[in-house]
mmCIF file with all atom_site columns, C-alpha atoms in Angstrom:
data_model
loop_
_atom_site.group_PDB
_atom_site.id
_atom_site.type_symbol
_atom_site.label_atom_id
_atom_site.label_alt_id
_atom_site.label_comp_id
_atom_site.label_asym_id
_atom_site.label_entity_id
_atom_site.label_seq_id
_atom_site.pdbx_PDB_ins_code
_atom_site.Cartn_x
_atom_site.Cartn_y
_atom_site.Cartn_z
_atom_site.occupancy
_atom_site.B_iso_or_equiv
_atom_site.pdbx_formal_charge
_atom_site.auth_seq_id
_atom_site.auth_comp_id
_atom_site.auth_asym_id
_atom_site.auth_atom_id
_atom_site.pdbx_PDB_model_num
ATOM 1   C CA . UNK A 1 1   ? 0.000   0.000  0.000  1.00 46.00 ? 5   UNK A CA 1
ATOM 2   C CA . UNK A 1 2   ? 3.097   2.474  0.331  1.00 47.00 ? 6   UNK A CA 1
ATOM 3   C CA . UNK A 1 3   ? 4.039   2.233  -2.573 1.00 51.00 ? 7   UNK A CA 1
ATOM 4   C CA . UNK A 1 4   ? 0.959   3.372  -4.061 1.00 46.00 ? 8   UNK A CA 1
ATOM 5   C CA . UNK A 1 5   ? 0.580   6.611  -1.614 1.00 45.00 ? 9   UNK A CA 1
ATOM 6   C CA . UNK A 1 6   ? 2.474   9.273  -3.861 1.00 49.00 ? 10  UNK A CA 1
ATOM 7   C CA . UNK A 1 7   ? -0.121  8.172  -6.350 1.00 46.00 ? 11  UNK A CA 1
ATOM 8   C CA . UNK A 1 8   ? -3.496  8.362  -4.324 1.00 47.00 ? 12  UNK A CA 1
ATOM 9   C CA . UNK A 1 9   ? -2.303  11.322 -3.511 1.00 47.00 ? 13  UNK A CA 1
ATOM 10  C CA . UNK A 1 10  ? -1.817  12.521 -6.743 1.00 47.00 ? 14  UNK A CA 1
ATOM 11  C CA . UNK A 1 11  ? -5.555  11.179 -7.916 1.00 45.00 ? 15  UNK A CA 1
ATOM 12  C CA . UNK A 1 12  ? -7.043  13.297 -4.712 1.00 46.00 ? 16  UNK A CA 1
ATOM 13  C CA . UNK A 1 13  ? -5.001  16.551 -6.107 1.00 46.00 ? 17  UNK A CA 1
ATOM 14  C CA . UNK A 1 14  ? -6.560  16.079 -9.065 1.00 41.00 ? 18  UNK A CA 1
ATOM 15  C CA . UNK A 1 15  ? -9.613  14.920 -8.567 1.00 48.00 ? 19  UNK A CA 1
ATOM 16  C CA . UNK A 1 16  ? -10.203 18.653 -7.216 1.00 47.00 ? 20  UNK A CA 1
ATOM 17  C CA . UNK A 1 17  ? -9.550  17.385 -3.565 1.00 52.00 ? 21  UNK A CA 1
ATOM 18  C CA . UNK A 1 18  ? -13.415 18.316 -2.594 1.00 57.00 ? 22  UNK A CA 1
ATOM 19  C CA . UNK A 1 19  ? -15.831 15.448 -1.073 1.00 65.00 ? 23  UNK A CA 1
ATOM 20  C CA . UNK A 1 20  ? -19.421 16.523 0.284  1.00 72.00 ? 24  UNK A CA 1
ATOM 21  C CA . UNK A 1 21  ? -21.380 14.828 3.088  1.00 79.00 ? 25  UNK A CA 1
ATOM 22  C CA . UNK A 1 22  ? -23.321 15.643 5.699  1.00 85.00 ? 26  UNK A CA 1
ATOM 23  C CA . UNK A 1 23  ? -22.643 17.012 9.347  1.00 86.00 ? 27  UNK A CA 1
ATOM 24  C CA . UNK A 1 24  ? -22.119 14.490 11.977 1.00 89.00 ? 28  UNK A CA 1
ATOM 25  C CA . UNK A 1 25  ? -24.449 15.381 15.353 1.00 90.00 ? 29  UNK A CA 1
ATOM 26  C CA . UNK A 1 26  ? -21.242 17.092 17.003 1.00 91.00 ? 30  UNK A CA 1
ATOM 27  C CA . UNK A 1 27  ? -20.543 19.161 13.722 1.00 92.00 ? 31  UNK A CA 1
ATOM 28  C CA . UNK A 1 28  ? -24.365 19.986 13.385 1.00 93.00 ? 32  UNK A CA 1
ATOM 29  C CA . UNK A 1 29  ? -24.298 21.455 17.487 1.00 94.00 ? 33  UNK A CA 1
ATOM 30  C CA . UNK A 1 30  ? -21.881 24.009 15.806 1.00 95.00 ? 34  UNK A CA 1
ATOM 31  C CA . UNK A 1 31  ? -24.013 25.755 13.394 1.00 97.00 ? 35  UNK A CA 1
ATOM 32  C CA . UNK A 1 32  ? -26.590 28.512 14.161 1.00 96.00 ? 36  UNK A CA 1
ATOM 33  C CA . UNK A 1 33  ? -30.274 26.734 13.505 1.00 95.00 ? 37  UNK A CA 1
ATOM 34  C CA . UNK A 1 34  ? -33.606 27.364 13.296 1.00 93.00 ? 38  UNK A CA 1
ATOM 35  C CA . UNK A 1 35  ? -34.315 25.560 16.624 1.00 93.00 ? 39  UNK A CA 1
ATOM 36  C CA . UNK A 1 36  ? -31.751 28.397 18.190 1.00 95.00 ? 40  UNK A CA 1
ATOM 37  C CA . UNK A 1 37  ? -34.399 30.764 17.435 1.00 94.00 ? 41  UNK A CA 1
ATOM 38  C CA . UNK A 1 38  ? -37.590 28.585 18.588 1.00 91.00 ? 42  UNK A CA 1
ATOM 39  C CA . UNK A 1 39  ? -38.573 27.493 15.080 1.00 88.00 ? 43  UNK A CA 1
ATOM 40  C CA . UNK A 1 40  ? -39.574 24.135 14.413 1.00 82.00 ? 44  UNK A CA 1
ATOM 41  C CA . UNK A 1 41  ? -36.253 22.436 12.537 1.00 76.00 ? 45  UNK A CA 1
ATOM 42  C CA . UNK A 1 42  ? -37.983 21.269 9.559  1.00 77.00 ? 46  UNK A CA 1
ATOM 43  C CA . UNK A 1 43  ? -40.307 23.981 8.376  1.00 77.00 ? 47  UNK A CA 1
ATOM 44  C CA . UNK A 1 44  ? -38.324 25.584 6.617  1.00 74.00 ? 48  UNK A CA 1
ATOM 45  C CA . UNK A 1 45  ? -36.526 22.913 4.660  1.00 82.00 ? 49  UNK A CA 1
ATOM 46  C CA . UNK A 1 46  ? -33.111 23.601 6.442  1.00 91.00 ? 50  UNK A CA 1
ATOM 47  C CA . UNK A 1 47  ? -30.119 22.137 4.210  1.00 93.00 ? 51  UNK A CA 1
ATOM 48  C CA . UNK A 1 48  ? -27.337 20.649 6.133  1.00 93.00 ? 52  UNK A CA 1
ATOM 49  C CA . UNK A 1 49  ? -23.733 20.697 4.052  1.00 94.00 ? 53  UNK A CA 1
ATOM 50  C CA . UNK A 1 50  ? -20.007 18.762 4.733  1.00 93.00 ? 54  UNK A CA 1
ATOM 51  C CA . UNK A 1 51  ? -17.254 20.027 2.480  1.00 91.00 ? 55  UNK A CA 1
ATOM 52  C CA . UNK A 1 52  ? -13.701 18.788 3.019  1.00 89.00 ? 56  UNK A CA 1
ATOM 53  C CA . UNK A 1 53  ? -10.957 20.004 0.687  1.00 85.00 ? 57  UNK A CA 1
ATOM 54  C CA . UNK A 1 54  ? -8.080  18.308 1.610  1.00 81.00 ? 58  UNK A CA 1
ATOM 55  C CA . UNK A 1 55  ? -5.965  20.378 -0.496 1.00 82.00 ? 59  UNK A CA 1
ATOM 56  C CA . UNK A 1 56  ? -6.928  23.337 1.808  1.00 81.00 ? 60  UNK A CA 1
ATOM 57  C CA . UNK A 1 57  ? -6.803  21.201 4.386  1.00 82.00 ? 61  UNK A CA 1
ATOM 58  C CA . UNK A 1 58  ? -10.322 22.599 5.451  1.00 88.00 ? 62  UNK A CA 1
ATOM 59  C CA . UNK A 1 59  ? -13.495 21.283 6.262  1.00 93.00 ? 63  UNK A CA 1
ATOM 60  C CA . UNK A 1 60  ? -16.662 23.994 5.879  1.00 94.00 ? 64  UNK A CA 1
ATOM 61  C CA . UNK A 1 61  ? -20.120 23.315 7.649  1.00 96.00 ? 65  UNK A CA 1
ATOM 62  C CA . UNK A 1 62  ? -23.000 25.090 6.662  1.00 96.00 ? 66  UNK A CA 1
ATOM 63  C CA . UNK A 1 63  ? -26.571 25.037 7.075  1.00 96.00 ? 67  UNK A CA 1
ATOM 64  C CA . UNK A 1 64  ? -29.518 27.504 5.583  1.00 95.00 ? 68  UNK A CA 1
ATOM 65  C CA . UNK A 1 65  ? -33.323 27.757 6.529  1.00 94.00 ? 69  UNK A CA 1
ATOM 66  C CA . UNK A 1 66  ? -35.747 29.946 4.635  1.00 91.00 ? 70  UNK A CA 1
ATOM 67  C CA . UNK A 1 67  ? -39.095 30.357 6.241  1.00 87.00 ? 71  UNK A CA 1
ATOM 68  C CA . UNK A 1 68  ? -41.468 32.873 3.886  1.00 81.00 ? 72  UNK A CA 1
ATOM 69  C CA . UNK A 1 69  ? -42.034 36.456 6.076  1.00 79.00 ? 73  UNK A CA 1
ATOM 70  C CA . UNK A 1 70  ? -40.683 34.280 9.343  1.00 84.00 ? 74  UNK A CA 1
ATOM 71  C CA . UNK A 1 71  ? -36.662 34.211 9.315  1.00 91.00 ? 75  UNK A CA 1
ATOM 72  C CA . UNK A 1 72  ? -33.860 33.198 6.526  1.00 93.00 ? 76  UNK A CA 1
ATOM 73  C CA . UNK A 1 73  ? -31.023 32.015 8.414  1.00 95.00 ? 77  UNK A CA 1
ATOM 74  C CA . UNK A 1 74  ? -27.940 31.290 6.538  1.00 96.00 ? 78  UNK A CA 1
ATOM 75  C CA . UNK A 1 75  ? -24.536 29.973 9.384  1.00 97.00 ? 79  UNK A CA 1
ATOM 76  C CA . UNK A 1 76  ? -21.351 28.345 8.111  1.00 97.00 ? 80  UNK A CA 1
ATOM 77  C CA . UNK A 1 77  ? -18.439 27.212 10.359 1.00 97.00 ? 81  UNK A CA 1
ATOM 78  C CA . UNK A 1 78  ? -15.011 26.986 8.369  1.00 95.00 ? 82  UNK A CA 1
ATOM 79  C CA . UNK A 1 79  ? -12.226 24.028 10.493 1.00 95.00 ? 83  UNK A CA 1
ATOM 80  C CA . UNK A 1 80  ? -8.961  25.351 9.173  1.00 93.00 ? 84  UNK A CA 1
ATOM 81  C CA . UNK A 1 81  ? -5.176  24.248 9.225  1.00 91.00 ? 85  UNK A CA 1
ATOM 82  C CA . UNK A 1 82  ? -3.905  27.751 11.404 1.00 90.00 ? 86  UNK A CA 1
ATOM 83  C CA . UNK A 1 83  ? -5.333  30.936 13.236 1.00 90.00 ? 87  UNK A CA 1
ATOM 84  C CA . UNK A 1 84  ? -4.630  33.485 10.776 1.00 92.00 ? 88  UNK A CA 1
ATOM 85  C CA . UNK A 1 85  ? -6.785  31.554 8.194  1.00 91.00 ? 89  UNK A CA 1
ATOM 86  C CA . UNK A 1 86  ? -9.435  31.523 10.452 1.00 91.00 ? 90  UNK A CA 1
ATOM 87  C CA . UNK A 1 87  ? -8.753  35.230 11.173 1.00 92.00 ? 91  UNK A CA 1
ATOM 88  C CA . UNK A 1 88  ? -8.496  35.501 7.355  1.00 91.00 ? 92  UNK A CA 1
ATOM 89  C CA . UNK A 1 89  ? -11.725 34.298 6.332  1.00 91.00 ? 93  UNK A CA 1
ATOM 90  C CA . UNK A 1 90  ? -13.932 35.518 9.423  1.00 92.00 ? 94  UNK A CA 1
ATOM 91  C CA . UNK A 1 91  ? -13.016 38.999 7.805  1.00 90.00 ? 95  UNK A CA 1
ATOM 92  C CA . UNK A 1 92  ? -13.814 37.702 4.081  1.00 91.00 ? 96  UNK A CA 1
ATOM 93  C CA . UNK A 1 93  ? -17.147 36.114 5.381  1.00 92.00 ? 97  UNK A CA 1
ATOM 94  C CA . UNK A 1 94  ? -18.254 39.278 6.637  1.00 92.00 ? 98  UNK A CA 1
ATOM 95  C CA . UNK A 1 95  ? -17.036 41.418 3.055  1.00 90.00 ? 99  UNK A CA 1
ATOM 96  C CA . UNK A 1 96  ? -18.654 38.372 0.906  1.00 91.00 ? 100 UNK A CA 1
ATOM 97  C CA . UNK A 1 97  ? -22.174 38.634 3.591  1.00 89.00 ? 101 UNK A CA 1
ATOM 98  C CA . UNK A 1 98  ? -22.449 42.499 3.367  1.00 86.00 ? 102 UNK A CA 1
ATOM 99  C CA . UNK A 1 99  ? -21.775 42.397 -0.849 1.00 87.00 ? 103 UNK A CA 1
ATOM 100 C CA . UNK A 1 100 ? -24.144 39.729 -1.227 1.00 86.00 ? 104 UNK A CA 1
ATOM 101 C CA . UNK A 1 101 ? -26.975 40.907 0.992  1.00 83.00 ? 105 UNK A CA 1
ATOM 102 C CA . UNK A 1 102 ? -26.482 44.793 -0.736 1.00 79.00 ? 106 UNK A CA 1
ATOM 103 C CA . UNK A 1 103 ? -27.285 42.767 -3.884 1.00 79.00 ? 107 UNK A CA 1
ATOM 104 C CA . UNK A 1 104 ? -30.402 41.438 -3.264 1.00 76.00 ? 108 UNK A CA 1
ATOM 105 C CA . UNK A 1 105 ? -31.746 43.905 -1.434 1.00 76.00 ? 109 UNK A CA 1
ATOM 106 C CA . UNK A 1 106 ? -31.736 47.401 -2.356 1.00 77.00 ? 110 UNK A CA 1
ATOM 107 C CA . UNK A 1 107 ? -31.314 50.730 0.126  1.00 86.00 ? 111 UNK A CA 1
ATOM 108 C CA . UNK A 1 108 ? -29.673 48.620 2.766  1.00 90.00 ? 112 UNK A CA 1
ATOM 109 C CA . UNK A 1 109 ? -26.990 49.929 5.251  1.00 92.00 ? 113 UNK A CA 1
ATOM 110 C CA . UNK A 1 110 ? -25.117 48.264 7.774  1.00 94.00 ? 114 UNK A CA 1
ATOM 111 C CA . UNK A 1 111 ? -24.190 49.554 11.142 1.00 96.00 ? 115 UNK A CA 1
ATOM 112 C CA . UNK A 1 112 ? -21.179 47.562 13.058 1.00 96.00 ? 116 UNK A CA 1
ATOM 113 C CA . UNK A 1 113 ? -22.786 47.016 16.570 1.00 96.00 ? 117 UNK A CA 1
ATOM 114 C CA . UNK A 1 114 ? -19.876 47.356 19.075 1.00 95.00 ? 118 UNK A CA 1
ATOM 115 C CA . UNK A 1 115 ? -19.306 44.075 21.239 1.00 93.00 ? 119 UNK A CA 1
ATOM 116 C CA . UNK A 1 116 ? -19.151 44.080 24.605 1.00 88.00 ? 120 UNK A CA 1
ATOM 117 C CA . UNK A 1 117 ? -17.014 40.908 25.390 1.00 81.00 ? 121 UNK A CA 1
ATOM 118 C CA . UNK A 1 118 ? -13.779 39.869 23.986 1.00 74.00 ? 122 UNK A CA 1
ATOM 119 C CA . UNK A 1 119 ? -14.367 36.880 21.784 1.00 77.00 ? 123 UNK A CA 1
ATOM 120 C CA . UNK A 1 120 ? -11.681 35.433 19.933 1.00 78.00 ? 124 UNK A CA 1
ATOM 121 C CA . UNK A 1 121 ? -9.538  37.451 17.641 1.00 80.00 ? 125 UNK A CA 1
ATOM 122 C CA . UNK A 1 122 ? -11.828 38.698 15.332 1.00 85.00 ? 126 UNK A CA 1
ATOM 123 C CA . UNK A 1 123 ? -15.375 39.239 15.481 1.00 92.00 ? 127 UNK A CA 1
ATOM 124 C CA . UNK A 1 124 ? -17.938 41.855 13.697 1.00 95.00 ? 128 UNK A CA 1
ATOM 125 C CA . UNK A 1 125 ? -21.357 42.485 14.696 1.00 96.00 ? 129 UNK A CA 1
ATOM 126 C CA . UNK A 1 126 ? -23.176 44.373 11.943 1.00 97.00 ? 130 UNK A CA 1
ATOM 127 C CA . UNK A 1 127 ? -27.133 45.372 12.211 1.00 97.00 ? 131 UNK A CA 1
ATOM 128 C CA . UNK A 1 128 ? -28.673 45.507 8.963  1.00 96.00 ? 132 UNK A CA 1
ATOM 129 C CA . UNK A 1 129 ? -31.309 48.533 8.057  1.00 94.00 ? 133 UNK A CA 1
ATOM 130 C CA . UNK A 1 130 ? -33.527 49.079 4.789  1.00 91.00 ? 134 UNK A CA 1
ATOM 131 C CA . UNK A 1 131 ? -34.995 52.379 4.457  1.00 89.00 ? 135 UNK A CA 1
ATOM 132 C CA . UNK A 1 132 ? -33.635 53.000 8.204  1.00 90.00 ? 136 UNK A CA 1
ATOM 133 C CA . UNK A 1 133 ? -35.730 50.276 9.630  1.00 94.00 ? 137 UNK A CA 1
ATOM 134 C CA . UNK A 1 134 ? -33.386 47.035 10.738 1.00 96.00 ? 138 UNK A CA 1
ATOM 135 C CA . UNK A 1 135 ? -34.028 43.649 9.611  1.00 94.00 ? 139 UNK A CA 1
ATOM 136 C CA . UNK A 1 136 ? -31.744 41.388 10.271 1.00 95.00 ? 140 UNK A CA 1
ATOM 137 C CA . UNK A 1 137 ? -28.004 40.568 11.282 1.00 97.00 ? 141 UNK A CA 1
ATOM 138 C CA . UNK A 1 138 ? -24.659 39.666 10.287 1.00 97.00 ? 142 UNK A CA 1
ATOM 139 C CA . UNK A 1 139 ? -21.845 37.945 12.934 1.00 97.00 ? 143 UNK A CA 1
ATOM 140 C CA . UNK A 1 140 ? -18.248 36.349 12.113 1.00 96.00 ? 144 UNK A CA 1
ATOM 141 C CA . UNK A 1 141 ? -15.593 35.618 14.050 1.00 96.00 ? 145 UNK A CA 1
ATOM 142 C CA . UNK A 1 142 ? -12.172 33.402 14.501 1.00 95.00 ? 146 UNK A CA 1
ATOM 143 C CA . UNK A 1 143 ? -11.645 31.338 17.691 1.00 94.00 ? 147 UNK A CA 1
ATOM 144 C CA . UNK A 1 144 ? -8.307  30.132 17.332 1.00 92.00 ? 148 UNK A CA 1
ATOM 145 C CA . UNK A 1 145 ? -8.367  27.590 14.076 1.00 93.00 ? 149 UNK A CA 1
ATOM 146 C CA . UNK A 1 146 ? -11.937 27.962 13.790 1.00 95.00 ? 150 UNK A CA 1
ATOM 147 C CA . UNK A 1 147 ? -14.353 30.420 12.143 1.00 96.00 ? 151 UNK A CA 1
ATOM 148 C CA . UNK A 1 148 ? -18.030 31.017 12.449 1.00 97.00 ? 152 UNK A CA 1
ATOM 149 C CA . UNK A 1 149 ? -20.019 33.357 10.398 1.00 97.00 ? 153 UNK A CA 1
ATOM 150 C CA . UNK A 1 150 ? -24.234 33.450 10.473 1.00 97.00 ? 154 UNK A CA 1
ATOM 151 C CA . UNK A 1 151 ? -26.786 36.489 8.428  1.00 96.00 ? 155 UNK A CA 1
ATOM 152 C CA . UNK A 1 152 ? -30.193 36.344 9.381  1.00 96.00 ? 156 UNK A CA 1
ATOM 153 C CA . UNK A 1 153 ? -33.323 38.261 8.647  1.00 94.00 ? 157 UNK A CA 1
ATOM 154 C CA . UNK A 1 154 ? -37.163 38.548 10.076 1.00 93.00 ? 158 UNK A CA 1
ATOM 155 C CA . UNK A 1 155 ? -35.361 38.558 13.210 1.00 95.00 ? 159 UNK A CA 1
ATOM 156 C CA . UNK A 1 156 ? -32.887 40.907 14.361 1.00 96.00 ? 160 UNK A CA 1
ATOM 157 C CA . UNK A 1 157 ? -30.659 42.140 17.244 1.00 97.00 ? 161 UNK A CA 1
ATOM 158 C CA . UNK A 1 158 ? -30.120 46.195 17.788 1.00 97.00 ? 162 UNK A CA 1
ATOM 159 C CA . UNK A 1 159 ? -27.986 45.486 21.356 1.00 96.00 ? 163 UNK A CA 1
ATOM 160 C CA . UNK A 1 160 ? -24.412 43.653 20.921 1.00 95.00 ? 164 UNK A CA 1
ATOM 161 C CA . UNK A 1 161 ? -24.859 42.922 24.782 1.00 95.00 ? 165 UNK A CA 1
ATOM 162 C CA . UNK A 1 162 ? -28.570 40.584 23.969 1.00 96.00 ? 166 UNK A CA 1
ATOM 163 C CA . UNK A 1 163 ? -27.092 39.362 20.690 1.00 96.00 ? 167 UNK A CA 1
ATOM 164 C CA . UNK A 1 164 ? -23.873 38.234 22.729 1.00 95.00 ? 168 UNK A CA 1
ATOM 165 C CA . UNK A 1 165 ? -26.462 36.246 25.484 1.00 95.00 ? 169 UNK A CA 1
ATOM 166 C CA . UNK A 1 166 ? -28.011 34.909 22.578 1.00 96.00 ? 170 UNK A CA 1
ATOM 167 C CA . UNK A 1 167 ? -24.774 33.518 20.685 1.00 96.00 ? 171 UNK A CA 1
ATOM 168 C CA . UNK A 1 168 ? -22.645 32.842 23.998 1.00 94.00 ? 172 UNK A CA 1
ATOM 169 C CA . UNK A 1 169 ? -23.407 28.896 24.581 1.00 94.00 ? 173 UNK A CA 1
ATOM 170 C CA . UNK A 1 170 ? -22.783 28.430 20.458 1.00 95.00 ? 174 UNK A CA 1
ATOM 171 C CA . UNK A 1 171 ? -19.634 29.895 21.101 1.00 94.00 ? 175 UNK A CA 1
ATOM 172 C CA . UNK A 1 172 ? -18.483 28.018 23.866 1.00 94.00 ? 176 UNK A CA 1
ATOM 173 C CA . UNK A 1 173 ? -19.029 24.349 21.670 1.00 95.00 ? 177 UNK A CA 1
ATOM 174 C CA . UNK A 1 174 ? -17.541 26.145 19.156 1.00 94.00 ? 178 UNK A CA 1
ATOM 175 C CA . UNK A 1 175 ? -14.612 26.764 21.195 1.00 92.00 ? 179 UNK A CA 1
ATOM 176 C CA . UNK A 1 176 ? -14.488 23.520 23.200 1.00 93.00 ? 180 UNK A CA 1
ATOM 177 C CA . UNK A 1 177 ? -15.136 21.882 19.416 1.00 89.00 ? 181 UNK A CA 1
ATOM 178 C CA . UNK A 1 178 ? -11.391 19.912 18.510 1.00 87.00 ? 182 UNK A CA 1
ATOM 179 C CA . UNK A 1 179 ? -11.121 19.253 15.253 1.00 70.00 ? 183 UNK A CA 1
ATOM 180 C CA . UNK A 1 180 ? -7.959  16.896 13.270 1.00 73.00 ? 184 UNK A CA 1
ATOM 181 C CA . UNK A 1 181 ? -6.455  17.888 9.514  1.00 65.00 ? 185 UNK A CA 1
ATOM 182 C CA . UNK A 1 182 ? -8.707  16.366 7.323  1.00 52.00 ? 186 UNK A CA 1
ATOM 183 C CA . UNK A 1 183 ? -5.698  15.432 5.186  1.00 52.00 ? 187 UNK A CA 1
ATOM 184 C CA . UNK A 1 184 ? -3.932  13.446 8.029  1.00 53.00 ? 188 UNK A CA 1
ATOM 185 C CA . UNK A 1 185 ? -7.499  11.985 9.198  1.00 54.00 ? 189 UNK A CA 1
ATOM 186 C CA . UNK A 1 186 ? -7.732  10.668 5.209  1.00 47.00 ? 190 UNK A CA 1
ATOM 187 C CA . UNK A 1 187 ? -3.526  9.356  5.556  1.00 49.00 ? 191 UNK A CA 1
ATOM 188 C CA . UNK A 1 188 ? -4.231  7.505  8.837  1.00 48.00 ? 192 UNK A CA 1
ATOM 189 C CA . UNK A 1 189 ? -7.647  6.087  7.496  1.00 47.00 ? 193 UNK A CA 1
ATOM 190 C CA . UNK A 1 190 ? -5.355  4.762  4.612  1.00 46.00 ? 194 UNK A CA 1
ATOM 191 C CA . UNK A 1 191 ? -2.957  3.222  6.770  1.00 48.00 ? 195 UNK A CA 1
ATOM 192 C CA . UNK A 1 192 ? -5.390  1.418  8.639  1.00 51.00 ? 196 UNK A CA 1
ATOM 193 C CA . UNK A 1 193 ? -7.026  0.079  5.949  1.00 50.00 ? 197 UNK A CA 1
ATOM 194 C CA . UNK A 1 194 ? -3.800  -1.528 4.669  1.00 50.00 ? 198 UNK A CA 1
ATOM 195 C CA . UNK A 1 195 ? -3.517  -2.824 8.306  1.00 51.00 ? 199 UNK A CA 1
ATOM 196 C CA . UNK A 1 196 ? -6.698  -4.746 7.994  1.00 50.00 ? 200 UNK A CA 1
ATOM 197 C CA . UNK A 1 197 ? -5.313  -5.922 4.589  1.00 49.00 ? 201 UNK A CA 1
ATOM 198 C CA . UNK A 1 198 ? -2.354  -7.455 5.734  1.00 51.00 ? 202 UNK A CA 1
#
């Protein structure tokens, strides 16, 4: 089987090094959900997404729930390789949320909601307004190789300090949440299986 490892490796590189499945429970307890807000889980036909690029060496969790005139929720938790890509793409999540949500919905403006608490080492809490009146919410932030991002509208926060209550206990799995290289969990699950071979 060692022989052959330069090549697998070689077929995952090119292969585009991406496989999608779902969450398992302890990756689901991560995201933001429906449920979080006291909606029924399945109402709104949530969709619950695993992406691992090993090339990256990332794995990105996402789920999304649209509920007509009750709440779209959109959260995404990125497991990278270091802190600064975590720091890296909390920041970028935040751009990307703010471009995308000025596209689809005209006159909006977003007001950065100062936080009260230190929380990892970077983290943006922006209240989003159309024609003045607020709507909804964008949050991101990095805690240490991990990043979580979540926009939401039909419900909204206009105080950092409830929004913070509200988000605390996610952050604390989020932070207690240890997570290996995907790359190194796909070498050893490799090895093993040439174990069982021989």
């Amino acid at each position: 089987m060692l022989r052959h490892l330069p090549w697998l490796f070689a077929i995952v590189l090119l292969a585009g090094c991406d496989s999608r499945t779902q969450p398992s429970a302890e990756e689901s307890s991560l995201l933001l959900t429906a449920t979080d807000f006291g909606l029924a889980a399945n109402a709104g036909n949530p969709r619950l997404r695993r992406s691992t690029n090993y090339l990256t060496r990332s794995v990105e969790l996402s789920y999304q729930y649209q509920q007509k005139h009750e709440l779209f929720l959109h959260s995404a938790v990125s497991l990278l390789p270091n802190a600064a890509d975590a720091a890296f793409s909390s920041y970028g999540a935040i751009q990307g949320g703010g471009i995308g949500i000025g596209r689809a919905k005209q006159d909006v403006t977003q007001e950065v909601l100062p936080l009260e608490r230190t929380v990892g080492s970077h983290a943006e809490l922006i209240l989003l307004r159309s024609a003045g009146k607020p709507f909804g919410n964008m949050f991101s932030v990095s805690i240490g190789k991990k990043m979580f991002f979540t926009i939401f509208t039909g419900r909204h926060f206009e105080s950092a300090a409830d929004f913070e209550d509200f988000i605390a206990p996610k952050l604390a799995i989020l932070e207690a949440h240890e997570h290996e290289d995907p790359l190194l969990t796909w070498g050893k699950g490799l090895f093993s299986e040439d174990d069982q071979a021989q």
